[in-house]
Each structure stands twice: as C-alpha cells, then as structure tokens.
Coordinates of C-alpha atoms and ligand atoms in Angstrom, one line a residue:
G1 CA 221.2 41.6 78.9
L2 CA 219.5 44.4 80.7
S3 CA 216.7 45.1 78.2
L4 CA 215.4 41.6 78.5
G5 CA 214.1 42.3 81.9
N6 CA 211.5 44.6 80.4
V7 CA 210.4 42.2 77.7
Q8 CA 209.3 39.2 79.9
P9 CA 206.2 40.6 81.6
T10 CA 204.8 41.7 78.2
Q11 CA 205.4 38.2 76.8
K12 CA 203.6 36.7 79.8
R13 CA 200.6 39.0 79.3
Q14 CA 200.4 38.0 75.7
K15 CA 200.2 34.3 76.5
R16 CA 197.1 32.6 75.1
T17 CA 194.5 32.0 77.7
K18 CA 192.8 29.3 75.6
K19 CA 194.2 25.8 75.9
P20 CA 195.6 24.3 72.8
F21 CA 193.8 21.5 71.0
T22 CA 196.0 18.6 72.0
V23 CA 196.6 15.7 69.7
A24 CA 198.5 12.5 70.7
V25 CA 199.9 10.3 68.0
E26 CA 199.9 6.7 69.1
G27 CA 200.8 3.3 67.5
N28 CA 203.2 0.4 67.8
I29 CA 207.0 0.8 67.6
G30 CA 207.8 1.6 63.9
S31 CA 204.2 2.4 63.0
G32 CA 205.1 5.9 61.6
K33 CA 204.6 8.3 64.5
S34 CA 207.7 10.4 63.8
T35 CA 206.8 10.6 60.1
C36 CA 203.3 11.8 61.1
L37 CA 204.7 14.4 63.5
E38 CA 207.3 15.7 60.9
Y39 CA 204.5 16.0 58.4
F40 CA 202.3 18.2 60.7
R41 CA 205.2 20.2 62.1
K42 CA 205.2 22.2 58.9
Q43 CA 201.8 23.7 59.7
K44 CA 202.2 27.1 61.4
E45 CA 199.3 26.4 63.9
V46 CA 201.0 23.3 65.2
E47 CA 203.6 22.9 67.9
V48 CA 205.1 19.4 68.0
V49 CA 206.5 18.1 71.3
P50 CA 208.7 15.2 70.4
E51 CA 209.0 12.1 72.5
P52 CA 211.8 12.5 75.2
V53 CA 213.6 9.3 73.9
A54 CA 217.0 11.2 73.9
K55 CA 216.6 11.7 77.7
W56 CA 215.9 8.0 78.2
K57 CA 219.2 7.2 76.4
D58 CA 221.3 9.4 78.6
V59 CA 220.5 9.4 82.3
K60 CA 223.8 10.5 83.8
G61 CA 225.5 8.7 80.9
N62 CA 223.3 5.5 81.2
N63 CA 221.3 4.4 78.2
T64 CA 218.2 3.1 80.1
L65 CA 216.4 2.2 76.9
D66 CA 219.3 -0.2 76.0
M67 CA 219.5 -1.5 79.6
M68 CA 215.8 -2.3 79.6
Y69 CA 216.0 -4.2 76.3
K70 CA 219.1 -6.1 77.5
D71 CA 217.7 -7.0 80.9
A72 CA 214.1 -6.1 81.3
S73 CA 213.5 -7.8 84.7
R74 CA 216.3 -5.8 86.2
W75 CA 215.8 -2.4 84.5
S76 CA 212.2 -2.0 83.4
L77 CA 211.1 -0.4 86.6
A78 CA 213.8 2.3 86.4
F79 CA 213.2 2.8 82.7
Q80 CA 209.4 3.0 82.9
S81 CA 209.4 5.4 85.9
Y82 CA 211.7 7.7 83.9
V83 CA 209.4 7.4 80.9
Q84 CA 206.5 8.3 83.1
L85 CA 208.2 11.3 84.5
T86 CA 209.3 12.7 81.2
M87 CA 205.9 12.0 79.6
A88 CA 204.2 13.9 82.5
E89 CA 206.5 16.9 81.6
V90 CA 205.3 16.6 77.9
H91 CA 201.6 16.7 79.1
R92 CA 202.3 19.7 81.3
K93 CA 204.2 21.7 78.7
E94 CA 202.3 24.9 77.7
S95 CA 202.0 26.0 74.1
D96 CA 201.3 29.3 72.5
C97 CA 200.1 27.5 69.4
P98 CA 196.4 26.6 68.9
I99 CA 197.4 23.0 68.3
K100 CA 199.8 20.9 70.4
M101 CA 200.9 17.5 69.0
I102 CA 202.6 15.0 71.2
E103 CA 204.2 11.7 70.4
R104 CA 202.6 9.1 72.6
S105 CA 201.3 9.9 76.1
L106 CA 201.2 8.7 79.7
Y107 CA 198.3 6.5 78.7
S108 CA 200.2 4.3 76.2
A109 CA 203.3 4.1 78.5
R110 CA 201.0 2.6 81.1
Y111 CA 198.3 0.7 79.1
C112 CA 200.6 -0.7 76.5
F113 CA 204.3 -0.8 77.6
V114 CA 204.0 -1.4 81.4
E115 CA 201.1 -3.7 80.8
N116 CA 203.1 -5.6 78.3
L117 CA 206.2 -6.0 80.5
Y118 CA 204.1 -7.3 83.4
K119 CA 201.9 -9.6 81.3
N120 CA 204.9 -11.2 79.7
G121 CA 206.6 -11.9 83.0
L122 CA 209.4 -9.2 82.4
M123 CA 208.3 -7.1 85.3
P124 CA 207.7 -8.3 88.9
E125 CA 204.3 -7.7 90.4
V126 CA 205.6 -5.4 93.0
D127 CA 207.3 -3.1 90.4
Y128 CA 204.0 -3.1 88.4
A129 CA 202.0 -2.2 91.5
I130 CA 204.3 0.7 92.4
L131 CA 204.3 2.1 88.8
S132 CA 200.5 1.8 88.7
E133 CA 200.1 3.7 92.0
W134 CA 202.4 6.5 90.6
Y135 CA 200.4 6.5 87.4
N136 CA 197.1 6.8 89.4
W137 CA 198.5 9.6 91.4
I138 CA 199.6 11.6 88.3
Q139 CA 196.2 11.0 86.7
E140 CA 194.4 12.4 89.7
N141 CA 196.8 15.3 90.3
E142 CA 198.0 16.4 86.9
D143 CA 196.4 17.6 83.7
M144 CA 196.6 14.7 81.2
H145 CA 193.9 16.1 78.9
I146 CA 194.0 15.0 75.2
D147 CA 191.4 16.1 72.6
L148 CA 192.2 13.6 69.9
I149 CA 194.2 10.4 69.5
V150 CA 195.6 9.7 66.0
Y151 CA 196.1 5.9 66.1
L152 CA 198.6 4.7 63.4
Q153 CA 197.5 1.1 62.9
A154 CA 200.2 -1.2 61.4
S155 CA 200.7 -4.9 61.3
P156 CA 203.6 -6.2 63.5
E157 CA 205.3 -7.4 60.3
T158 CA 205.3 -3.8 58.9
C159 CA 206.7 -2.5 62.2
Q160 CA 209.4 -5.1 62.3
S161 CA 210.6 -4.3 58.8
R162 CA 210.7 -0.6 59.6
I163 CA 212.6 -1.2 62.8
K164 CA 215.2 -3.2 60.8
E165 CA 215.4 -0.6 58.2
R166 CA 216.0 2.4 60.6
N167 CA 218.5 0.3 62.5
R168 CA 218.2 1.9 66.0
Q169 CA 220.9 -0.1 67.8
E170 CA 218.9 -0.6 71.0
E171 CA 216.0 -2.3 69.2
Q172 CA 217.8 -4.8 67.1
S173 CA 216.9 -7.7 69.4
V174 CA 213.2 -6.9 69.6
P175 CA 211.4 -10.1 68.5
I176 CA 208.2 -10.3 66.5
E177 CA 206.3 -11.7 69.5
Y178 CA 207.0 -8.5 71.4
L179 CA 205.6 -6.4 68.6
Q180 CA 202.5 -8.7 68.3
S181 CA 201.9 -8.4 72.0
L182 CA 202.3 -4.6 71.9
N183 CA 200.0 -4.5 68.9
S184 CA 197.2 -6.4 70.8
L185 CA 197.5 -4.0 73.7
H186 CA 197.1 -1.0 71.4
E187 CA 194.1 -2.6 69.7
N188 CA 192.5 -3.5 73.1
W189 CA 193.0 0.0 74.4
L190 CA 192.1 2.1 71.3
I191 CA 189.7 -0.2 69.3
K192 CA 188.0 -2.7 71.6
Q193 CA 188.3 -0.4 74.7
D194 CA 187.7 -3.3 77.1
K195 CA 190.1 -3.1 80.0
F196 CA 191.3 0.4 79.4
K197 CA 189.1 3.1 77.8
A198 CA 190.4 5.7 75.3
P199 CA 190.4 9.2 77.0
C200 CA 189.0 10.9 73.9
Q201 CA 187.9 10.4 70.2
V202 CA 190.2 8.1 68.2
L203 CA 191.1 8.6 64.6
V204 CA 192.5 5.4 63.0
I205 CA 194.9 5.7 60.1
N206 CA 196.3 2.4 58.6
T207 CA 200.0 2.8 57.9
D208 CA 200.7 -0.6 56.2
C209 CA 201.8 1.3 53.1
G210 CA 204.6 3.2 51.6
L211 CA 205.7 6.7 52.5
D212 CA 203.9 8.5 49.7
E213 CA 200.6 6.9 50.5
M214 CA 201.1 7.7 54.2
Y215 CA 201.5 11.4 53.3
K216 CA 198.3 11.2 51.2
K217 CA 196.4 9.8 54.2
F218 CA 197.7 12.4 56.5
E219 CA 196.6 15.1 54.0
T220 CA 193.1 13.4 53.7
H221 CA 192.6 13.6 57.5
R222 CA 194.2 17.0 57.8
D223 CA 191.1 18.9 58.8
K224 CA 190.1 16.4 61.4
I225 CA 193.6 16.6 63.0
I226 CA 194.1 20.4 62.8
Q227 CA 191.2 21.6 64.9
M228 CA 191.0 24.7 67.0
N229 CA 189.6 24.8 70.5
K230 CA 186.6 27.2 70.6
Ligands
TTP301 P1 208.0 4.6 70.3 O1 207.3 5.5 71.2 O2 207.2 3.5 69.7 O3 208.7 5.5 69.1 P2 209.2 5.1 67.7 O4 210.3 6.1 67.3 O5 209.6 3.7 67.6 O6 207.9 5.4 66.8 P3 207.7 5.4 65.2 O7 208.6 4.4 64.6 O8 206.2 5.1 65.1 O9 208.0 6.8 64.8 O10 209.2 3.9 71.0 C1 210.5 4.4 71.2 C2 211.3 3.3 71.9 O11 211.0 3.3 73.3 C3 210.9 1.9 71.5 O12 212.0 1.1 71.5 C4 209.9 1.4 72.5 C5 210.4 2.1 73.8 N1 209.4 2.4 74.8 C6 209.2 1.6 75.9 O13 209.9 0.5 76.0 N2 208.4 1.9 76.9 C7 207.6 3.0 76.8 O14 206.7 3.2 77.7 C8 207.7 3.8 75.6 C9 206.8 5.0 75.5 C10 208.6 3.5 74.7

C-alpha cells in the first residue's frame, strides 16, 4: 500500500556494498548437489540460489528438458540457450547475505553439457558455434565471478542408481555412457584442467557414500565453504 513507498529507499541504502562470497556446487547428474545445497541452506549467513530447472520444464508449457532428452539433435540448441540465459540470471542475482551458494554455473553448462552434446554428435557444429559465441559474449560482458567451487565427485554408477531412485521422469532414458562422458568432462575441467581451466579454487568432496556420511563430509568442510569476503 501507500506506506511501502517510504520503505524502499531505506532498504536500498542498507544494501550490503560488499560482494558475497560466491560458492558454486558442481558435479555430475545425481552426484548430490541438491543435498549439499539443502544442508547449507540452514546456515543463516547463506543464501541458496537453486538451479532454474523448473523454468526449463515449462517454457510456455513446453518441457524443454524432456524434449532435449527425447530428441537431442533437434532440441539441444533451444534447451542449452535457455539454460545459458537462466544461469546468467543466477550469476547476476544480488544477495544481502555474506555467502551466496549456487547450483552449477555457466561454466559447467558450457564446459560439460554443451561440450558433451557436441562431442557425442548430438549437436550440429553450427549450433555449438553459436552457443559458444553467446557464451564468450556473456563471459566478456557479465560478471561470472565465483570464489569457490565445491566439486561433488561421484562414480557414474553411483549417479545412475541415484537417478533411478529419485525417478525424475525426464531422465529415465539416460544411459550409463552419457553419465560416463559427463563424468570425464567434469574431471577434465575441475581436476586435470587441460582444455578448460577452473575459474577459482576447487574443493573436492567424494560422494560415493550414503547420506549420513555425506552430511558428515559437508560438516568437516564447513569452514572452508562458509567463508566471508573481507
Ligand atoms: P543437474 O544440474 O545435474 O541437477 P541434479 O538435480 O541432477 O543434481 P543432483 O542430483 O546432484 O542434485 O541436472 C539437472 C538436469 O538438467 C539433468 O537432467 C541434466 C540437465 N542439464 C542439461 O542437460 N544441460 C545443462 O547444461 C544443465 C545445467 C543440466
């Protein structure tokens, strides 16, 4: 109502001028990213920005994630350009919390997923070239800064059994080879760092274990993950 008009400028002035310490949680499909984000969401210093997967499943009523899995050659350009747009929004989102945690990043969308589609013949070269040019433009013109990557490392077999367990309808046809290929791309990017370099320090947590042990590992690494920008 009327009184709100007076509140807004004050809120603006109170906005933190410091940038939040930004943590991206990375890892294969089913590696445990959502579990990790849920765990740290409980900390009052942390704002979690979830992955915009709900948007991908409803573009004017079209489930583009499903379309991509059913016919990658036809739909992966549309799908990955929308992923790129929505991830750019995640990077740009301001936070009043000292720590901002995001699920994935523009980096893994490009270096793991787009790369995977192209390398496996599921995306034509021209589509790959256009997405790459868009990616380069965003990298030059937008703030994609990350302070820390938490890499949840899990075997493709672990990921496959978790995918089966959670039973997300779109993913039921994902073959083990797809997960193996995505796993190599994550390893190349975050561990070997040959073709693509990690944009910041990488903290590796192995998640080939049960839920309780996973929580214990998150707790062990808590102070490395929850850092404040000075
Ligand atoms: P993930 O980002 O791996 O999320 P997840 O919920 O599977 O993670 P976790 O189990 O670790 O909590 O992927 C979500 C879906 O989107 C998955 O089916 C892979 C797909 N995807 C792409 O196909 N291309 C992309 O660029 C991204 C980011 C996701």
